[in-house]
PDB file of C-alpha atoms and ligand atoms in Angstrom:
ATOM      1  CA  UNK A   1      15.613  11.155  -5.092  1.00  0.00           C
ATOM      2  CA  UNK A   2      12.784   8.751  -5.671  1.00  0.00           C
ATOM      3  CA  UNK A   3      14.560   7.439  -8.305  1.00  0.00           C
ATOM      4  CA  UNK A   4      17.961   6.658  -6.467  1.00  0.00           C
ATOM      5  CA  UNK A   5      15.719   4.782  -4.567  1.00  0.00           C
ATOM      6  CA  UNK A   6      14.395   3.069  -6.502  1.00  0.00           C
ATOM      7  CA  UNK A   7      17.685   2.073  -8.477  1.00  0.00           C
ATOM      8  CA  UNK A   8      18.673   0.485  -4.476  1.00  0.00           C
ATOM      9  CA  UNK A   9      15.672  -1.550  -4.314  1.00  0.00           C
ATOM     10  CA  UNK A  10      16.379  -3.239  -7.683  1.00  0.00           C
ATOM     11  CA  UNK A  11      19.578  -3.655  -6.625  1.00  0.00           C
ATOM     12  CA  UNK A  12      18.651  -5.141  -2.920  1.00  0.00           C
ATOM     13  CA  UNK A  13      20.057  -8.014  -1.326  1.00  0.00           C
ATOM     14  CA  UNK A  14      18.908  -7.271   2.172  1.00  0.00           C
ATOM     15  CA  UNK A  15      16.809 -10.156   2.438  1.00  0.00           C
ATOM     16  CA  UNK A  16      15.895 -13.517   1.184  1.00  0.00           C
ATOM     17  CA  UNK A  17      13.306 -12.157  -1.026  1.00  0.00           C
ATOM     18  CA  UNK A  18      15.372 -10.915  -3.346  1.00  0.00           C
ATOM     19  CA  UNK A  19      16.566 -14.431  -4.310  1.00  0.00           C
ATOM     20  CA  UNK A  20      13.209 -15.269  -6.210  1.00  0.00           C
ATOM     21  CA  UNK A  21      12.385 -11.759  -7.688  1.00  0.00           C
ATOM     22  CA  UNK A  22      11.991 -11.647 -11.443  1.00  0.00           C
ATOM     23  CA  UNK A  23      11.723  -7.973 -10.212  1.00  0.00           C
ATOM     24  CA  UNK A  24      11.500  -5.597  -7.163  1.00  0.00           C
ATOM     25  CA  UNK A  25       8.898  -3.106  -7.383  1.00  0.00           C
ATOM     26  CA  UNK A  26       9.705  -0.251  -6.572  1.00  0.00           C
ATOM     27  CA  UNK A  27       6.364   1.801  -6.199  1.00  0.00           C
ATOM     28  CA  UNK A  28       4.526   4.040  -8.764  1.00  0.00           C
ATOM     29  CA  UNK A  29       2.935   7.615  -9.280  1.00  0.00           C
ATOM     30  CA  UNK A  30       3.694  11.334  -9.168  1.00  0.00           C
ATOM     31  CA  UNK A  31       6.706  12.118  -7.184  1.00  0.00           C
ATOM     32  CA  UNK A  32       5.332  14.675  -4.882  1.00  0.00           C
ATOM     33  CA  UNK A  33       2.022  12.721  -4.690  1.00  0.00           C
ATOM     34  CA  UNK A  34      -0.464  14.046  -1.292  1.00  0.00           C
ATOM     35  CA  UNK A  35      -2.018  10.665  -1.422  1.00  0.00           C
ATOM     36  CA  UNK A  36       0.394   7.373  -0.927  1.00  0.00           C
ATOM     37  CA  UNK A  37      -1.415   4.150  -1.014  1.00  0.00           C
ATOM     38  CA  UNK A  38       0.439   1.153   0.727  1.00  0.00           C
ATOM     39  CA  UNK A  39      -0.547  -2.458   0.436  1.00  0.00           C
ATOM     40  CA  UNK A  40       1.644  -5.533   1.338  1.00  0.00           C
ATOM     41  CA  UNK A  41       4.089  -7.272  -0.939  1.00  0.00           C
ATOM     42  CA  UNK A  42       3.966  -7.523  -4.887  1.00  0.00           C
ATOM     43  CA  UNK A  43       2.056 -10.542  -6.145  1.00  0.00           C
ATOM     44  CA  UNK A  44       2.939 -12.432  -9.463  1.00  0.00           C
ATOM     45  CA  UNK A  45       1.997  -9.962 -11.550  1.00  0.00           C
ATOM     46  CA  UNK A  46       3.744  -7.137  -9.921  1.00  0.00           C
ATOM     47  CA  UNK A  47       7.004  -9.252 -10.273  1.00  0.00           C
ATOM     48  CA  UNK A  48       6.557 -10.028 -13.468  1.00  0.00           C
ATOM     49  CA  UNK A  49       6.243  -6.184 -14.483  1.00  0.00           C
ATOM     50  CA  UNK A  50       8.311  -4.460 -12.021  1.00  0.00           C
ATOM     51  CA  UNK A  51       5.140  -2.039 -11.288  1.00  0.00           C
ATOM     52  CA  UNK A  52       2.652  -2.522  -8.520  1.00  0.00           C
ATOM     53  CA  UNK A  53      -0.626  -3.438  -8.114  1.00  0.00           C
ATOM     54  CA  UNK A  54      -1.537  -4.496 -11.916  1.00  0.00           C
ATOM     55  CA  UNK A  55      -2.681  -8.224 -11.007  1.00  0.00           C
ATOM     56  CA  UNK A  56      -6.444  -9.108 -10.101  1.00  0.00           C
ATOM     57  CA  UNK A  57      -6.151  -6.448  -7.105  1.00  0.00           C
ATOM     58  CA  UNK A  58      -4.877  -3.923  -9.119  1.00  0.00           C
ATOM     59  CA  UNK A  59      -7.782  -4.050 -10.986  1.00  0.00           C
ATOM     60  CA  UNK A  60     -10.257  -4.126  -8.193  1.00  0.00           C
ATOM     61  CA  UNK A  61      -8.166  -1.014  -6.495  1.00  0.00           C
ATOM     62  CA  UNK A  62      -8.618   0.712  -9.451  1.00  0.00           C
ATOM     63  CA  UNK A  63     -12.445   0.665  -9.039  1.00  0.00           C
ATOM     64  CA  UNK A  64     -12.414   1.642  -5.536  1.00  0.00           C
ATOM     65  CA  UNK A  65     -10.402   4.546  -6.327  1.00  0.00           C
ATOM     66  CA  UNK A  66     -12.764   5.739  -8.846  1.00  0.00           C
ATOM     67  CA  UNK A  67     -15.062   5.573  -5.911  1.00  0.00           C
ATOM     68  CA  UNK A  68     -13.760   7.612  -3.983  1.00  0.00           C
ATOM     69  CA  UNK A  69     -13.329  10.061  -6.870  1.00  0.00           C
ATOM     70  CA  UNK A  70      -9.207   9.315  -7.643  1.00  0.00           C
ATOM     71  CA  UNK A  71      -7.498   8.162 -10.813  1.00  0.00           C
ATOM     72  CA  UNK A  72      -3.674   6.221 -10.304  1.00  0.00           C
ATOM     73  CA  UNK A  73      -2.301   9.517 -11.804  1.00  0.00           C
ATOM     74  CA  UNK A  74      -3.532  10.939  -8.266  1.00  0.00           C
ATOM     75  CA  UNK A  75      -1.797   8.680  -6.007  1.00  0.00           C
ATOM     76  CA  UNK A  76       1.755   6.938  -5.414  1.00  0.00           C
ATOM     77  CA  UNK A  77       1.208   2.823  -4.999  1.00  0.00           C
ATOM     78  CA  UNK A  78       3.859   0.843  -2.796  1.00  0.00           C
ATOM     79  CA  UNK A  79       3.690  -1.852  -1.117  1.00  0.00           C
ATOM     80  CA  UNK A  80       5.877  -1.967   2.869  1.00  0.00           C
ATOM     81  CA  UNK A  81       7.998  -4.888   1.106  1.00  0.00           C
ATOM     82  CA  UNK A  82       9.038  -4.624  -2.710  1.00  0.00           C
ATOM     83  CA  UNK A  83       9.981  -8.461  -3.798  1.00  0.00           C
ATOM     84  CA  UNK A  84       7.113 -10.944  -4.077  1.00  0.00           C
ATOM     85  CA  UNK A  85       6.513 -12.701  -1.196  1.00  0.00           C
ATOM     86  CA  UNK A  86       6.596 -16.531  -2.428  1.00  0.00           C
ATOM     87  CA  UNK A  87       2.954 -18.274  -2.882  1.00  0.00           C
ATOM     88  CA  UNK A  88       2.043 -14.581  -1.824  1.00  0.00           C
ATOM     89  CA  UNK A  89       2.185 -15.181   1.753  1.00  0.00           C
ATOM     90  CA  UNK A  90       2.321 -12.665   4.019  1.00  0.00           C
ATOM     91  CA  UNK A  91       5.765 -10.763   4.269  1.00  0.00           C
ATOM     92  CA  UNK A  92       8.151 -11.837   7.476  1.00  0.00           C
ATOM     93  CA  UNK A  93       9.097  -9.475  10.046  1.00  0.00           C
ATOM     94  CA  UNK A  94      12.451  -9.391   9.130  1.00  0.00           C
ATOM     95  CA  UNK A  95      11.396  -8.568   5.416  1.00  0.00           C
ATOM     96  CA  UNK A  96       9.540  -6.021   6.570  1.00  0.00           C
ATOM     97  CA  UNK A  97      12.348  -4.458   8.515  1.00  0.00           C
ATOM     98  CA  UNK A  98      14.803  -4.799   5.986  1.00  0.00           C
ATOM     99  CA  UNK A  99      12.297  -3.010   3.111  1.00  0.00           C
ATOM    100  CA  UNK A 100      11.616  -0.653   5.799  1.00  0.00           C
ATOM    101  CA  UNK A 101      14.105   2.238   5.084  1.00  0.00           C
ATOM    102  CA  UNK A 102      12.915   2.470   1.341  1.00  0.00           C
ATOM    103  CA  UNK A 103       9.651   2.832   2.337  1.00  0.00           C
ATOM    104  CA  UNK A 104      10.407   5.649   4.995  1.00  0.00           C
ATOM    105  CA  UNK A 105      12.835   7.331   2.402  1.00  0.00           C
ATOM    106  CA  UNK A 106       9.736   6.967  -0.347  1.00  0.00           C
ATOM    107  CA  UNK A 107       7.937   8.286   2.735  1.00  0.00           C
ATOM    108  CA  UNK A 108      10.161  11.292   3.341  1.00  0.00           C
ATOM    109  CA  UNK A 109      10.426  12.619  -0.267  1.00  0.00           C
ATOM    110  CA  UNK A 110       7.065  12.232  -1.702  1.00  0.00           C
ATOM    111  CA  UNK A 111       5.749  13.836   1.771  1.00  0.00           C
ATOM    112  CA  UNK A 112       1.861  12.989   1.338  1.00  0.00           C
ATOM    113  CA  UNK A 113      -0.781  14.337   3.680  1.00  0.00           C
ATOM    114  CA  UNK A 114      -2.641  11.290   3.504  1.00  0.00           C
ATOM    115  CA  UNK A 115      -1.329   7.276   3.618  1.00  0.00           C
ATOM    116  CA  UNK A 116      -3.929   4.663   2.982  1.00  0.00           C
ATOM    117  CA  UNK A 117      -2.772   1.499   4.582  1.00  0.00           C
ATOM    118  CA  UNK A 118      -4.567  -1.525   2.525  1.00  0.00           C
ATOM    119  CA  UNK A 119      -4.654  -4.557   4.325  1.00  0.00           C
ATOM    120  CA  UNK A 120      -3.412  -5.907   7.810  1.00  0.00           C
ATOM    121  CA  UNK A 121      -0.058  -6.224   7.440  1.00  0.00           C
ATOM    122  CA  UNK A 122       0.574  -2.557   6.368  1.00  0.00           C
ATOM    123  CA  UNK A 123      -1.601  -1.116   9.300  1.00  0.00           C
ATOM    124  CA  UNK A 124      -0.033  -3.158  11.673  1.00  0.00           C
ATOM    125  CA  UNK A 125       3.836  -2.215  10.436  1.00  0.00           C
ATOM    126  CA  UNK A 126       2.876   1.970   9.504  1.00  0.00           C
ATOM    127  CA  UNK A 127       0.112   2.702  12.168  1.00  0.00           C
ATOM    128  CA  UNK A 128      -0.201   0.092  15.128  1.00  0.00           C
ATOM    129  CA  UNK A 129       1.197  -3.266  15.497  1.00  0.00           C
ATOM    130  CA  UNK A 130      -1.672  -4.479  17.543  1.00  0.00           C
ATOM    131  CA  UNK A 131      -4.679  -3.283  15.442  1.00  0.00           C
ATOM    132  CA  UNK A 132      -7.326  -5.483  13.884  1.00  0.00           C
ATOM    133  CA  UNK A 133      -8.291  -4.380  10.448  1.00  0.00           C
ATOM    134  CA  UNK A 134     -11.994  -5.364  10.962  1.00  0.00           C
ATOM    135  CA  UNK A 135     -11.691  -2.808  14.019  1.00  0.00           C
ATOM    136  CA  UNK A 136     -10.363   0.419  12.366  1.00  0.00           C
ATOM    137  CA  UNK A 137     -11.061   0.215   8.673  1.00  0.00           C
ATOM    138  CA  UNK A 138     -12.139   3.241   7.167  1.00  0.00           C
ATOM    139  CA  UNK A 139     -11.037   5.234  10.666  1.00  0.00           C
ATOM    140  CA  UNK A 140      -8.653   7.661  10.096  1.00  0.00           C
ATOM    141  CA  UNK A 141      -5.999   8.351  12.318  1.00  0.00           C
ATOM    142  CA  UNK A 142      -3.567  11.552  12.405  1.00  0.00           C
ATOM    143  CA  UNK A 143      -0.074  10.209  13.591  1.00  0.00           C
ATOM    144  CA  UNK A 144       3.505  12.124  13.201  1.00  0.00           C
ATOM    145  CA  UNK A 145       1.993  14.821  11.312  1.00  0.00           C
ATOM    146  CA  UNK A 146       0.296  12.688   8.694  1.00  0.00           C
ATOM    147  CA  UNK A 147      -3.285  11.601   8.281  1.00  0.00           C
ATOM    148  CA  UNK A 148      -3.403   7.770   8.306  1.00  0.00           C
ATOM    149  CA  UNK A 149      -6.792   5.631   6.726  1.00  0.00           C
ATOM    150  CA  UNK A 150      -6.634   2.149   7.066  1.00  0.00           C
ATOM    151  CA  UNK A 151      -8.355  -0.032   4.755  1.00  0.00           C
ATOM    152  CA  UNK A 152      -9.065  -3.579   3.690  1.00  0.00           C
ATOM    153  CA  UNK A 153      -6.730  -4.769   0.795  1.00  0.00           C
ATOM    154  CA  UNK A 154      -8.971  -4.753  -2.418  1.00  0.00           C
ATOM    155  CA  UNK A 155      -7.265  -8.639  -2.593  1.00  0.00           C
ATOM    156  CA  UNK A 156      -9.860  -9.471   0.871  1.00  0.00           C
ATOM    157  CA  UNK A 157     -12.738  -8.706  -1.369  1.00  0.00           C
ATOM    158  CA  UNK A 158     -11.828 -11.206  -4.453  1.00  0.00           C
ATOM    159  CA  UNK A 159     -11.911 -13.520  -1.331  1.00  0.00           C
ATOM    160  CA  UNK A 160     -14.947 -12.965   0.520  1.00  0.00           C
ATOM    161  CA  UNK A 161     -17.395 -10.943  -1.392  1.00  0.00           C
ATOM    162  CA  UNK A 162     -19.044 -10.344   1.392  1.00  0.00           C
ATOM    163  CA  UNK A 163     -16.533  -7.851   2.122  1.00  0.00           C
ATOM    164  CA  UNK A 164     -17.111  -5.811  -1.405  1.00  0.00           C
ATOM    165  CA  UNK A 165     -20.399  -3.443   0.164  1.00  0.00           C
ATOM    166  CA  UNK A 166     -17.660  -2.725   3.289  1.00  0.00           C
ATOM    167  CA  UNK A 167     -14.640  -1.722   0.802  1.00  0.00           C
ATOM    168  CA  UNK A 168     -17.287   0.529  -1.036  1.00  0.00           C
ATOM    169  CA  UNK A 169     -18.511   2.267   1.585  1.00  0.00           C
ATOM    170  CA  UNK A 170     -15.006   2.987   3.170  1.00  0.00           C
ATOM    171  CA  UNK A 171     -14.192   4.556  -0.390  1.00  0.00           C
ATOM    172  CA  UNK A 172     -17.029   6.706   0.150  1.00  0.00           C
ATOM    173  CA  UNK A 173     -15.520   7.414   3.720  1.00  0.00           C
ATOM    174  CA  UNK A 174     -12.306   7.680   1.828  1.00  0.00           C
ATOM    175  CA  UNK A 175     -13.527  10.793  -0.533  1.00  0.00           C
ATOM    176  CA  UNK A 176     -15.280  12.723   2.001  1.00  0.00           C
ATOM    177  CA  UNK A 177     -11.552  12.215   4.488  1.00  0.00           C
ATOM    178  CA  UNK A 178      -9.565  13.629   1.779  1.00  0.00           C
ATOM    179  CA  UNK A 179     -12.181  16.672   0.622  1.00  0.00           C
ATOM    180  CA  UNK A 180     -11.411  17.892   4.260  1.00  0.00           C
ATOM    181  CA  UNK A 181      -7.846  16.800   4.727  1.00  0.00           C
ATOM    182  CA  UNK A 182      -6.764  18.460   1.347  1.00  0.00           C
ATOM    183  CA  UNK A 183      -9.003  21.460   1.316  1.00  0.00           C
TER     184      UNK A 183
HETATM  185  N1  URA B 201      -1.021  -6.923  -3.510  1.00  0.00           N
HETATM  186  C1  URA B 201      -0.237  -6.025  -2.856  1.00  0.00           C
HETATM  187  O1  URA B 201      -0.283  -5.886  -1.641  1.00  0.00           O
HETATM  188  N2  URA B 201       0.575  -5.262  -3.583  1.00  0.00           N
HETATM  189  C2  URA B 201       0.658  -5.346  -4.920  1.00  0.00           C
HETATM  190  O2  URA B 201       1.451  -4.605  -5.506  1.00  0.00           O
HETATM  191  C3  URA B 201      -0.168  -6.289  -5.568  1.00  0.00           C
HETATM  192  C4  URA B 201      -0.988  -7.070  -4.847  1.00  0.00           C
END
């Protein structure tokens, strides 16, 4: 099932996105994953190699996660649109809409207990449109049966370091969250 979606995705011409793509990306990780990680739009990177979150984030993410005790191999990584974004801006709400049945079907099948949301436009288009990321980080939320933690994008903190002790801490926050929510 994940895979027939995935097949649609590289085959998408829903929106103008697709026009630019060297390739979609789909998402990664163990089909029946309990942890789904979802973070904005590929970058250059992630179009260049069809998987997501292997760029300058990806390598950041992959840090935090060891922080909060997780390997990849533990989680599935999407992103709520799936064709790079040009200059990496941030995804249009009528991208998002149009990516927004793969993402619910991904959603659906995998069936996690837990989504991370990384970065403002994924909290805003999975948990609430009107949120503010320095607000709720690190806050977990349960909504339609599923345990939602919102979290800066690992990309915020190649920005500002000032941001890195606040990612690191919420990964703490992160670990302790999931020892309850998947004992
Ligand atoms: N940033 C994202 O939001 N997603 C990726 O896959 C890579 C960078």
């Amino acid at each position: 099932m994940l895979d027939e979606i995935a097949a649609e995705i590289r085959q998408c011409r829903k929106c103008a996105l697709c026009q630019a793509r060297t390739h979609a990306v789909p998402g990664d990780g163990p089909p029946h994953a309990r942890i789904m990680l979802i973070g904005e739009g590929p970058g250059q990177q992630e179009d260049l190699s069809g998987l997501p979150f292997v760029g300058p984030a990806g390598q950041l993410l992959d840090s935090l996660l060891e922080q909060a005790g997780l390997a990849r191999a533990d989680v599935f990584i999407t992103n709520i649109v799936k064709c790079r974004p040009p200059g990496n801006r941030d995804p249009l709400p009528e991208e998002v809409a149009a990516c927004r049945d793969y993402l619910n079907g991904q959603i659906a099948v995998i069936n996690p207990r837990v989504i991370c949301t990384l970065g403002r436009p994924a909290l805003q288009t999975l948990i609430d449109p009107a949120a503010s990321i320095s607000r709720v980080h690190g806050v977990p939320r349960e909504q339609d049966g599923l345990l939602f933690v919102p979290l800066y994008h690992p990309a915020a903190a190649l920005h500002r370091q000032d941001l890195s002790p606040t990612l690191v801490e919420d990964m703490r926050k992160l670990q302790l969250i999931l020892e309850k929510a998947l004992a």
